[in-house]
Each structure stands twice: as structure tokens, then as C-alpha cells.
Tab-separated table of C-alpha atoms and ligand atoms in Angstrom:
chain	number	residue	atom	x	y	z
A	1	MET	CA	60.855	266.662	90.553
A	2	GLU	CA	64.223	268.454	90.505
A	3	THR	CA	66.546	267.176	87.760
A	4	ARG	CA	70.345	267.191	87.808
A	5	ARG	CA	70.239	269.906	85.167
A	6	ASP	CA	68.048	272.083	87.392
A	7	PHE	CA	70.455	271.481	90.241
A	8	ILE	CA	73.488	272.639	88.233
A	9	LYS	CA	71.550	275.654	86.958
A	10	LYS	CA	70.480	276.653	90.448
A	11	SER	CA	74.011	276.155	91.801
A	12	ALA	CA	75.325	278.554	89.152
A	13	ILE	CA	72.659	281.084	90.090
A	14	MET	CA	73.634	280.736	93.722
A	15	GLY	CA	77.274	281.480	92.894
A	16	ALA	CA	76.228	284.692	91.186
A	17	VAL	CA	73.954	285.589	94.059
A	18	LEU	CA	76.696	285.090	96.640
A	19	CYS	CA	78.987	287.375	94.680
A	20	LEU	CA	76.425	290.133	94.785
A	21	PRO	CA	74.831	289.923	98.224
A	22	ILE	CA	74.015	293.612	98.222
A	23	SER	CA	71.724	293.101	95.246
A	24	LEU	CA	69.516	291.075	97.535
A	25	THR	CA	68.697	294.047	99.682
A	26	HIS	CA	65.596	295.817	98.667
A	27	GLU	CA	63.082	297.860	100.471
A	28	SER	CA	59.533	297.403	99.405
A	29	GLN	CA	58.398	301.009	99.309
A	30	ALA	CA	55.138	300.274	97.548
A	31	ALA	CA	52.335	302.591	98.570
A	32	TYR	CA	50.028	300.576	100.754
A	33	PRO	CA	46.252	301.043	100.690
A	34	ASP	CA	44.673	302.965	103.551
A	35	LEU	CA	44.111	300.937	106.709
A	36	LYS	CA	40.533	299.749	106.850
A	37	THR	CA	40.436	300.444	110.581
A	38	ARG	CA	42.502	302.063	113.294
A	39	ASN	CA	40.563	300.276	115.969
A	40	PRO	CA	40.565	296.547	115.181
A	41	LYS	CA	37.928	294.417	116.878
A	42	LYS	CA	38.289	291.029	115.212
A	43	ALA	CA	41.685	289.400	114.793
A	44	LEU	CA	42.703	286.290	112.908
A	45	ILE	CA	45.912	284.586	113.931
A	46	LEU	CA	46.968	282.018	111.392
A	47	TRP	CA	49.664	279.553	112.258
A	48	TYR	CA	51.491	276.690	110.648
A	49	SER	CA	53.415	274.507	113.038
A	50	GLN	CA	55.008	271.078	112.867
A	51	THR	CA	56.337	270.702	116.411
A	52	GLY	CA	54.096	273.151	118.248
A	53	GLN	CA	56.532	276.016	118.696
A	54	THR	CA	54.979	278.499	116.278
A	55	ARG	CA	51.564	277.509	117.571
A	56	ARG	CA	52.679	278.450	121.111
A	57	TYR	CA	53.498	282.014	119.987
A	58	ALA	CA	50.263	282.268	117.994
A	59	ARG	CA	48.345	281.221	121.075
A	60	LEU	CA	50.189	283.723	123.254
A	61	ILE	CA	49.470	286.553	120.799
A	62	GLY	CA	45.821	285.474	120.876
A	63	CYS	CA	45.766	285.644	124.685
A	64	ILE	CA	47.297	289.114	124.651
A	65	LEU	CA	44.794	290.396	122.092
A	66	LYS	CA	41.885	288.897	124.016
A	67	GLY	CA	43.162	290.775	127.049
A	68	LYS	CA	42.734	293.949	124.955
A	69	ASP	CA	39.092	293.044	124.274
A	70	LEU	CA	39.536	291.871	120.704
A	71	THR	CA	37.633	288.868	119.391
A	72	VAL	CA	40.292	286.392	118.343
A	73	ASP	CA	40.351	283.315	116.147
A	74	ALA	CA	43.687	281.492	116.257
A	75	LEU	CA	43.587	278.823	113.556
A	76	ASP	CA	45.828	276.282	111.901
A	77	ILE	CA	46.360	277.333	108.276
A	78	GLN	CA	46.032	273.735	107.207
A	79	GLY	CA	42.387	273.110	106.538
A	80	ILE	CA	40.923	276.613	106.917
A	81	ASP	CA	38.641	278.222	104.369
A	82	LYS	CA	40.724	281.074	102.936
A	83	ASN	CA	37.569	283.050	102.120
A	84	ILE	CA	37.212	283.978	105.801
A	85	LEU	CA	40.304	286.199	105.664
A	86	PRO	CA	38.558	289.398	104.448
A	87	ASP	CA	36.166	289.161	107.448
A	88	TYR	CA	38.914	290.228	109.872
A	89	ASP	CA	40.317	293.661	110.612
A	90	LEU	CA	43.694	292.354	111.772
A	91	ILE	CA	45.566	289.315	110.418
A	92	ILE	CA	48.725	287.956	112.025
A	93	ILE	CA	50.485	284.978	110.484
A	94	GLY	CA	53.225	282.783	111.941
A	95	THR	CA	55.265	279.932	110.470
A	96	PRO	CA	58.528	278.177	111.229
A	97	VAL	CA	61.570	278.866	109.065
A	98	PHE	CA	62.197	275.825	106.887
A	99	TYR	CA	65.252	275.663	104.650
A	100	TYR	CA	66.072	279.368	105.135
A	101	ASP	CA	62.609	280.446	104.032
A	102	THR	CA	58.869	280.325	104.562
A	103	PRO	CA	57.649	276.697	104.209
A	104	SER	CA	56.867	276.320	100.499
A	105	ASN	CA	53.351	274.931	101.068
A	106	ILE	CA	52.496	278.114	102.988
A	107	SER	CA	53.930	280.533	100.424
A	108	GLU	CA	51.968	278.734	97.724
A	109	TRP	CA	48.800	278.964	99.844
A	110	LEU	CA	49.290	282.680	100.483
A	111	LYS	CA	49.448	283.289	96.748
A	112	THR	CA	45.875	282.027	96.471
A	113	ILE	CA	44.118	283.956	99.260
A	114	PRO	CA	41.452	286.518	98.316
A	115	SER	CA	42.038	290.268	98.476
A	116	ILE	CA	42.517	291.604	102.007
A	117	LYS	CA	42.850	295.201	100.866
A	118	GLY	CA	43.420	297.621	103.723
A	119	THR	CA	43.660	294.920	106.414
A	120	PRO	CA	46.515	295.490	108.856
A	121	VAL	CA	48.831	292.455	108.658
A	122	ALA	CA	51.779	291.261	110.710
A	123	ALA	CA	54.048	288.236	110.348
A	124	PHE	CA	56.364	286.296	112.606
A	125	VAL	CA	58.523	283.227	112.288
A	126	SER	CA	59.843	280.800	114.843
A	127	PHE	CA	63.294	279.462	114.129
A	128	GLY	CA	66.041	277.186	115.382
A	129	GLY	CA	68.921	279.392	114.244
A	130	PRO	CA	71.082	281.105	115.113
A	131	LYS	CA	71.915	281.742	111.438
A	132	GLY	CA	68.921	280.620	109.494
A	133	ASN	CA	67.802	283.609	107.405
A	134	GLN	CA	64.935	284.334	109.765
A	135	HIS	CA	64.551	288.030	109.025
A	136	ASN	CA	64.115	287.456	105.317
A	137	ALA	CA	61.744	284.539	105.878
A	138	SER	CA	59.433	286.766	107.928
A	139	CYS	CA	59.692	289.514	105.283
A	140	HIS	CA	58.675	286.956	102.684
A	141	LEU	CA	55.463	286.204	104.612
A	142	LEU	CA	54.702	289.883	104.925
A	143	LYS	CA	55.355	290.496	101.246
A	144	LEU	CA	52.911	287.738	100.260
A	145	LEU	CA	50.227	289.337	102.450
A	146	ALA	CA	51.025	292.810	101.106
A	147	ASN	CA	50.638	291.452	97.569
A	148	LYS	CA	47.002	290.789	98.458
A	149	GLY	CA	46.408	294.301	99.773
A	150	GLY	CA	47.462	293.713	103.392
A	151	VAL	CA	49.047	296.708	105.130
A	152	PRO	CA	52.220	295.665	107.032
A	153	VAL	CA	52.259	296.777	110.673
A	154	GLY	CA	54.708	294.335	112.248
A	155	ARG	CA	57.196	291.516	111.816
A	156	ASP	CA	59.443	289.559	114.139
A	157	ALA	CA	61.347	286.286	114.598
A	158	PHE	CA	61.260	284.250	117.792
A	159	ARG	CA	64.093	281.886	118.599
A	160	ASN	CA	63.392	278.344	119.601
A	161	ILE	CA	64.576	274.836	119.868
A	162	ALA	CA	65.572	273.597	116.409
A	163	SER	CA	63.215	270.890	115.215
A	164	TYR	CA	65.420	269.764	112.338
A	165	PRO	CA	66.149	266.104	113.033
A	166	THR	CA	69.638	264.734	112.704
A	167	PRO	CA	71.086	261.403	113.766
A	168	HIS	CA	73.053	263.367	116.398
A	169	TRP	CA	70.859	266.118	117.819
A	170	ASN	CA	72.847	268.336	120.108
A	171	SER	CA	71.479	270.459	122.872
A	172	ALA	CA	73.275	273.694	121.982
A	173	ASN	CA	70.002	275.566	122.382
A	174	GLN	CA	69.795	274.459	125.973
A	175	SER	CA	73.065	275.972	127.201
A	176	SER	CA	73.309	276.892	130.882
A	177	GLY	CA	70.178	274.883	131.546
A	178	GLN	CA	68.106	277.724	130.107
A	179	HIS	CA	65.411	276.244	127.941
A	180	LEU	CA	64.120	278.006	124.888
A	181	PRO	CA	61.572	279.430	124.664
A	182	ASN	CA	62.159	281.354	127.858
A	183	ALA	CA	60.819	284.447	129.624
A	184	ALA	CA	62.787	286.698	127.251
A	185	THR	CA	61.189	285.032	124.223
A	186	PHE	CA	57.719	285.543	125.656
A	187	GLY	CA	58.590	289.175	126.452
A	188	GLN	CA	59.548	289.629	122.795
A	189	VAL	CA	56.170	288.208	121.732
A	190	ARG	CA	54.334	290.625	124.052
A	191	ARG	CA	56.302	293.593	122.647
A	192	PHE	CA	55.617	292.480	119.079
A	193	THR	CA	51.874	292.325	119.779
A	194	ALA	CA	51.821	295.682	121.574
A	195	ASP	CA	53.770	297.304	118.716
A	196	VAL	CA	51.320	295.944	116.160
A	197	LEU	CA	48.360	297.493	118.005
A	198	GLU	CA	50.216	300.748	118.562
A	199	ARG	CA	51.105	301.075	114.870
A	200	ILE	CA	47.514	300.477	113.809
A	201	THR	CA	46.264	303.155	116.197
A	202	SER	CA	48.840	305.658	114.991
A	203	ASN	CA	48.428	304.672	111.311
A	204	GLU	CA	52.079	303.699	111.026
A	205	THR	CA	53.202	301.040	108.549
A	206	ILE	CA	56.510	299.219	108.204
A	207	SER	CA	58.524	298.685	105.043
A	208	ILE	CA	59.569	295.188	104.041
A	209	GLY	CA	63.338	295.295	104.021
A	210	TYR	CA	65.186	292.137	103.077
A	211	GLU	CA	68.667	291.921	104.587
A	212	PRO	CA	71.732	290.890	102.608
A	213	ALA	CA	72.627	287.472	103.983
A	214	MET	CA	74.883	284.680	102.788
A	215	ARG	CA	72.171	282.260	103.768
A	216	GLU	CA	69.764	284.004	101.401
A	217	GLY	CA	72.007	282.710	98.616
A	218	LEU	CA	71.467	279.156	99.808
A	219	ARG	CA	67.803	279.456	98.921
A	220	ALA	CA	68.855	279.226	95.282
A	221	LEU	CA	69.986	275.658	95.941
A	222	PRO	CA	67.470	272.839	95.666
A	223	LEU	CA	67.910	272.072	99.366
A	224	VAL	CA	64.854	269.874	99.649
A	225	TRP	CA	65.930	267.878	96.621
A	226	MET	CA	69.431	267.448	98.061
A	227	ASN	CA	68.026	266.348	101.410
A	228	LYS	CA	65.714	263.871	99.806
A	229	LYS	CA	68.698	262.356	98.001
A	230	ALA	CA	70.449	261.954	101.375
A	231	ILE	CA	67.397	260.346	102.970
A	232	ASN	CA	67.950	256.817	101.765
A	233	LYS	CA	65.022	255.297	103.666
A	234	HIS	CA	61.601	256.760	104.442
A	235	THR	CA	58.860	254.335	105.361
A	236	VAL	CA	56.632	253.178	108.218
A	237	ASP	CA	57.326	250.302	110.595
A	238	ALA	CA	54.113	248.272	110.420
A	239	GLN	CA	54.956	246.479	113.680
A	240	LYS	CA	55.179	249.723	115.655
A	241	CYS	CA	52.469	251.793	113.911
A	242	ILE	CA	49.285	252.166	115.966
A	243	GLY	CA	47.317	253.691	113.061
A	244	CYS	CA	46.667	257.011	114.834
A	245	GLY	CA	46.848	258.994	111.566
A	246	THR	CA	48.913	261.844	113.070
A	247	CYS	CA	51.508	261.645	110.308
A	248	VAL	CA	48.749	261.911	107.697
A	249	SER	CA	47.241	265.028	109.260
A	250	LYS	CA	50.678	266.625	109.722
A	251	CYS	CA	51.844	265.930	106.175
A	252	PRO	CA	51.358	269.065	104.040
A	253	THR	CA	51.265	267.147	100.767
A	254	LYS	CA	49.462	263.893	101.647
A	255	ALA	CA	52.668	262.050	100.784
A	256	ILE	CA	52.500	259.426	103.521
A	257	ASN	CA	50.233	256.406	103.808
A	258	PRO	CA	51.088	254.601	107.055
A	259	PHE	CA	48.533	251.878	106.416
A	260	LYS	CA	50.368	250.794	103.268
A	261	GLN	CA	53.808	251.847	104.582
A	262	ILE	CA	54.221	254.117	101.554
A	263	VAL	CA	55.831	257.546	101.243
A	264	ASP	CA	55.477	259.256	97.887
A	265	ARG	CA	58.974	260.657	97.550
A	266	ASP	CA	57.984	262.995	94.709
A	267	ARG	CA	55.354	264.747	96.804
A	268	CYS	CA	57.404	264.766	100.025
A	269	LEU	CA	58.810	268.196	101.068
A	270	ALA	CA	61.289	266.704	103.571
A	271	CYS	CA	59.655	268.706	106.354
A	272	PHE	CA	59.992	265.822	108.844
A	273	GLY	CA	56.462	266.438	110.126
A	274	CYS	CA	55.733	262.697	110.070
A	275	LEU	CA	58.906	261.760	111.933
A	276	ASN	CA	58.596	264.652	114.380
A	277	ASN	CA	55.014	263.829	115.327
A	278	CYS	CA	54.745	260.062	115.384
A	279	PRO	CA	53.992	259.140	119.012
A	280	VAL	CA	55.557	255.682	118.786
A	281	ASP	CA	58.645	256.220	116.617
A	282	ALA	CA	57.120	254.223	113.763
A	283	VAL	CA	58.243	256.551	110.970
A	284	VAL	CA	61.522	255.158	109.743
A	285	MET	CA	63.905	257.636	108.152
A	286	GLU	CA	67.567	257.153	107.457
A	287	TYR	CA	69.883	259.991	106.540
A	288	ARG	CA	72.955	258.672	104.705
A	289	GLY	CA	72.436	255.310	106.357
A	290	GLU	CA	71.878	256.663	109.882
A	291	ARG	CA	68.509	256.379	111.585
A	292	LEU	CA	66.892	259.714	112.454
A	293	TYR	CA	64.765	260.242	115.490
A	294	GLY	CA	62.127	262.914	115.974
A	295	PHE	CA	61.570	265.975	118.131
A	296	PRO	CA	59.694	264.311	121.041
A	297	GLU	CA	62.479	261.762	121.395
A	298	TYR	CA	65.056	264.574	121.298
A	299	LEU	CA	63.252	266.362	124.132
A	300	LYS	CA	63.044	263.126	126.097
A	301	ARG	CA	66.709	262.197	125.696
A	302	ASN	CA	67.788	265.696	126.746
A	303	LYS	CA	65.247	265.887	129.589
A	304	ILE	CA	63.821	269.102	128.158
A	305	THR	CA	60.464	270.346	129.399
A	306	ILE	CA	59.241	273.260	127.338
A	307	ILE	CA	58.256	276.273	129.404
A	308	GLU	CA	54.783	277.693	128.763
A	309	PRO	CA	53.959	281.400	129.138
A	310	PRO	CA	52.069	282.350	132.335
A	311	GLU	CA	49.156	283.710	130.250
A	312	PHE	CA	48.166	280.140	129.380
A	313	SER	CA	46.969	279.450	132.895
A	314	THR	CA	44.180	282.033	132.552
A	315	CYS	CA	43.521	282.113	128.796
A	316	SER	CA	41.815	279.279	126.963
B	1	FMN	C1	62.805	270.857	107.678
B	1	FMN	C2	63.276	271.923	108.628
B	1	FMN	C3	64.056	272.976	108.169
B	1	FMN	C4	64.472	273.988	109.053
B	1	FMN	N1	65.199	275.039	108.565
B	1	FMN	C5	65.548	276.055	109.392
B	1	FMN	C6	66.249	277.191	108.894
B	1	FMN	O1	66.564	277.273	107.715
B	1	FMN	N2	66.565	278.184	109.756
B	1	FMN	C7	66.234	278.115	111.081
B	1	FMN	O2	66.547	279.048	111.831
B	1	FMN	N3	65.551	277.063	111.591
B	1	FMN	C8	65.197	276.035	110.772
B	1	FMN	N4	64.483	274.968	111.270
B	1	FMN	C9	64.059	274.975	112.689
B	1	FMN	C10	62.619	275.431	112.840
B	1	FMN	O3	62.395	276.630	112.138
B	1	FMN	C11	62.262	275.707	114.305
B	1	FMN	O4	62.573	274.629	115.120
B	1	FMN	C12	60.806	276.121	114.458
B	1	FMN	O5	60.646	276.777	115.680
B	1	FMN	C13	59.846	274.946	114.391
B	1	FMN	O6	58.540	275.443	114.513
B	1	FMN	P1	57.269	274.516	114.735
B	1	FMN	O7	57.475	273.805	116.045
B	1	FMN	O8	56.152	275.462	114.811
B	1	FMN	O9	57.186	273.585	113.592
B	1	FMN	C14	64.094	273.934	110.422
B	1	FMN	C15	63.331	272.845	110.895
B	1	FMN	C16	62.919	271.854	110.008
B	1	FMN	C17	62.081	270.709	110.530
B	2	SF4	S1	56.019	262.527	104.175
B	2	SF4	FE1	57.435	264.170	103.664
B	2	SF4	S2	56.140	266.004	103.399
B	2	SF4	FE2	54.925	264.451	104.483
B	2	SF4	S3	55.245	264.935	106.662
B	2	SF4	FE3	56.757	263.364	106.112
B	2	SF4	S4	58.584	264.556	105.575
B	2	SF4	FE4	56.831	266.014	105.530
B	3	SF4	S1	51.917	258.829	113.353
B	3	SF4	FE1	53.088	256.926	113.629
B	3	SF4	S2	51.686	255.556	114.685
B	3	SF4	FE2	50.441	257.222	113.876
B	3	SF4	S3	49.732	256.449	111.859
B	3	SF4	FE3	51.625	257.592	111.502
B	3	SF4	S4	53.269	256.078	111.573
B	3	SF4	FE4	51.462	255.129	112.505
């Protein structure tokens, strides 16, 4: 649990960081191990997704790779056995950007995976942006994989509909009636996947270059802690709850118990996965006294139908 003292300390650090943004830039020029293959046959696509957007890109990448005759497993990070990772000769990981970074439960998980020495690895993030530190978040994922011996061959960031709930969602992402993701986003995903394969074939790696960004400085703030302070109510409406358990399976820290209407505020990461996935609006959250509503309700109120890539009609 973040204390006030920690908060003040981190705020001071942030001030220093913002004064020296250039110090944040560093290129990871570490010598990578040799690639274990230049002709991958078995790919693992790992995704973490709260509102389905990252999962959509993971699935599309899987379809593209299958079209190139690779065997593909596209799996939710939550609940997989990490010991399967060394069995693959290509690993691609995708997460949303949360609080200007990789979701903390995923970075912690990546620190515990076994050695994947020589395995080509690529990372992507989906984000709500436009200024949300996406580049650095994807570099962070790649760095964690490289720390385990992965050889970086690609990274990218795909723009989306923001899933961060507010009492007053706006539809800025939907300007001109053009819904995100759109054909351009899917084109970017196809290029990313093709580039990854091309780099492996030509034995070309990429360096992990963090960009100087004001938003990077914000990571020094205890953003989750501050948000949790602003969320003055977080519980479950017993009258509305249908006991489907979706919030439990979506919660990365097992912080919610809908059957007892309890949320363990110490464990909660303020990821809004419970609110954003409850099918009947039974998760009650108030932000500074105002009731929040989740992603499905946002889509409904704005009459947004998310476009799916054409590949999905032929690829299971
Ligand atoms: C708790 C939370 C924090 C977020 N923080 C950021 C952020 O810092 N930068 C950004 O670009 N998008 C941010 N977003 C938006 C998500 O990254 C974006 O909507 C993403 O595509 C959601 O992916 P998913 O549907 O796979 O969960 C945030 C969303 C949530 C719920
Ligand atoms: S209880 Fe907290 S950590 Fe769990 S899904 Fe809800 S917001 Fe996320
Ligand atoms: S997702 Fe909603 S309806 Fe389902 S158990 Fe949780 S609170 Fe109840």
C-alpha cells in the first residue's frame, strides 16, 4: 500500500525526471544471443486484454501467421503455464497500455518466465492515446523478454478506442464517423507481422530505444494509488448481479468477490476490468462522487460497432 511519504518521495523524483527528459533516452545495445531459428514453425502469441482490443490484434497476427503455414497458439497470459514458452520458436506478446506503461501484473509475470534464450520475440501494445507513452510501454515489454534471452525482432503500438472509464466518456476517437480500429489499423498489424518474419529470415534484430517523453515522467507518480483515492465507492450491486463470475475471471489480483459484494482495495490495481466487463452494470464505482460506467455501455451510448478484420471470416 502506497503511503503519503512514498507519494511525496515519488513526486520529487518525478520533478527531477521531468527536468532531465533526455536522461530517459537509452538504447539497449546489449549483444543478443544468436537466433535459435531463421525459419520459425511454431509461434506463441500471448495477449492480455481487458476489453478485447489487444486480443483482436493478437488474433489477427495469429491468422496472418497461420496463412504463412506456421503452427500458432494464441493464448491469454492469465492462466497459462509459463513453462511452455521455451517450446516455441517465435513469441509475440501484446498488452494494453495502462497508466503510461505495461500493466504491472504483466511486467511482474514476465520477470518470472523461464529462459527463452535465442527465441525471436516481438511486442505490441494497444492504446487509447493519443499521448499515452505507448512507444516506451512496448519497449518495456520487449526489454522484459530480452532479459530472459529473447531476441527482439519487432515492436509496434496500435491505436484504439480508449477503455479508461470516466463519468463523461467522450467519443473523440470516433471523429468523422470513422471507428477505431479501422482498415489502417489492421494494415499496420499486417505490416508489423510481415516485418517480424522478414527480420527473422534476414537475421536482423532491433534495438530497444526508449523515447524521451514528458509522460514517461508521470510513471514516477503513484498513479494507481492516486486513482484509488479518487474512487470513493467500489462495490457490487447485489440486486443487479447475476453471479456470472466475469469480474472474478477478469480481475488480475483476485480483489473482487461479487458474492459478498467485497472489493479488496489493497489488492485492486484500478484496472477497471470488473466495471468494463460486467454484463449487467452491477459493478458500482464512483469517481469523486460520480458514478462510472463501463466500456460496453460507452459503446452502446455512442452507437459504436467495432469493425473486425476481414481475415476473421476465414480464420478460426
Ligand atoms: C486503467 C487504464 C489505464 C489506461 N492508460 C492508458 C495510457 O496510459 N495510455 C494510453 O494510450 N491508453 C491508456 N488506456 C487505454 C487502453 O490502453 C486502450 O483502450 C487499450 O486498447 C485497451 O486494450 P484492451 O481492450 O485489450 O484491454 C488505459 C485504459 C485503462 C482501462
Ligand atoms: S477489482 Fe480492481 S484489480 Fe480487480 S478488476 Fe476491478 S479494478 Fe481491476
Ligand atoms: S460480472 Fe457483474 S454480474 Fe457477473 S458476477 Fe461480477 S458483478 Fe455479478
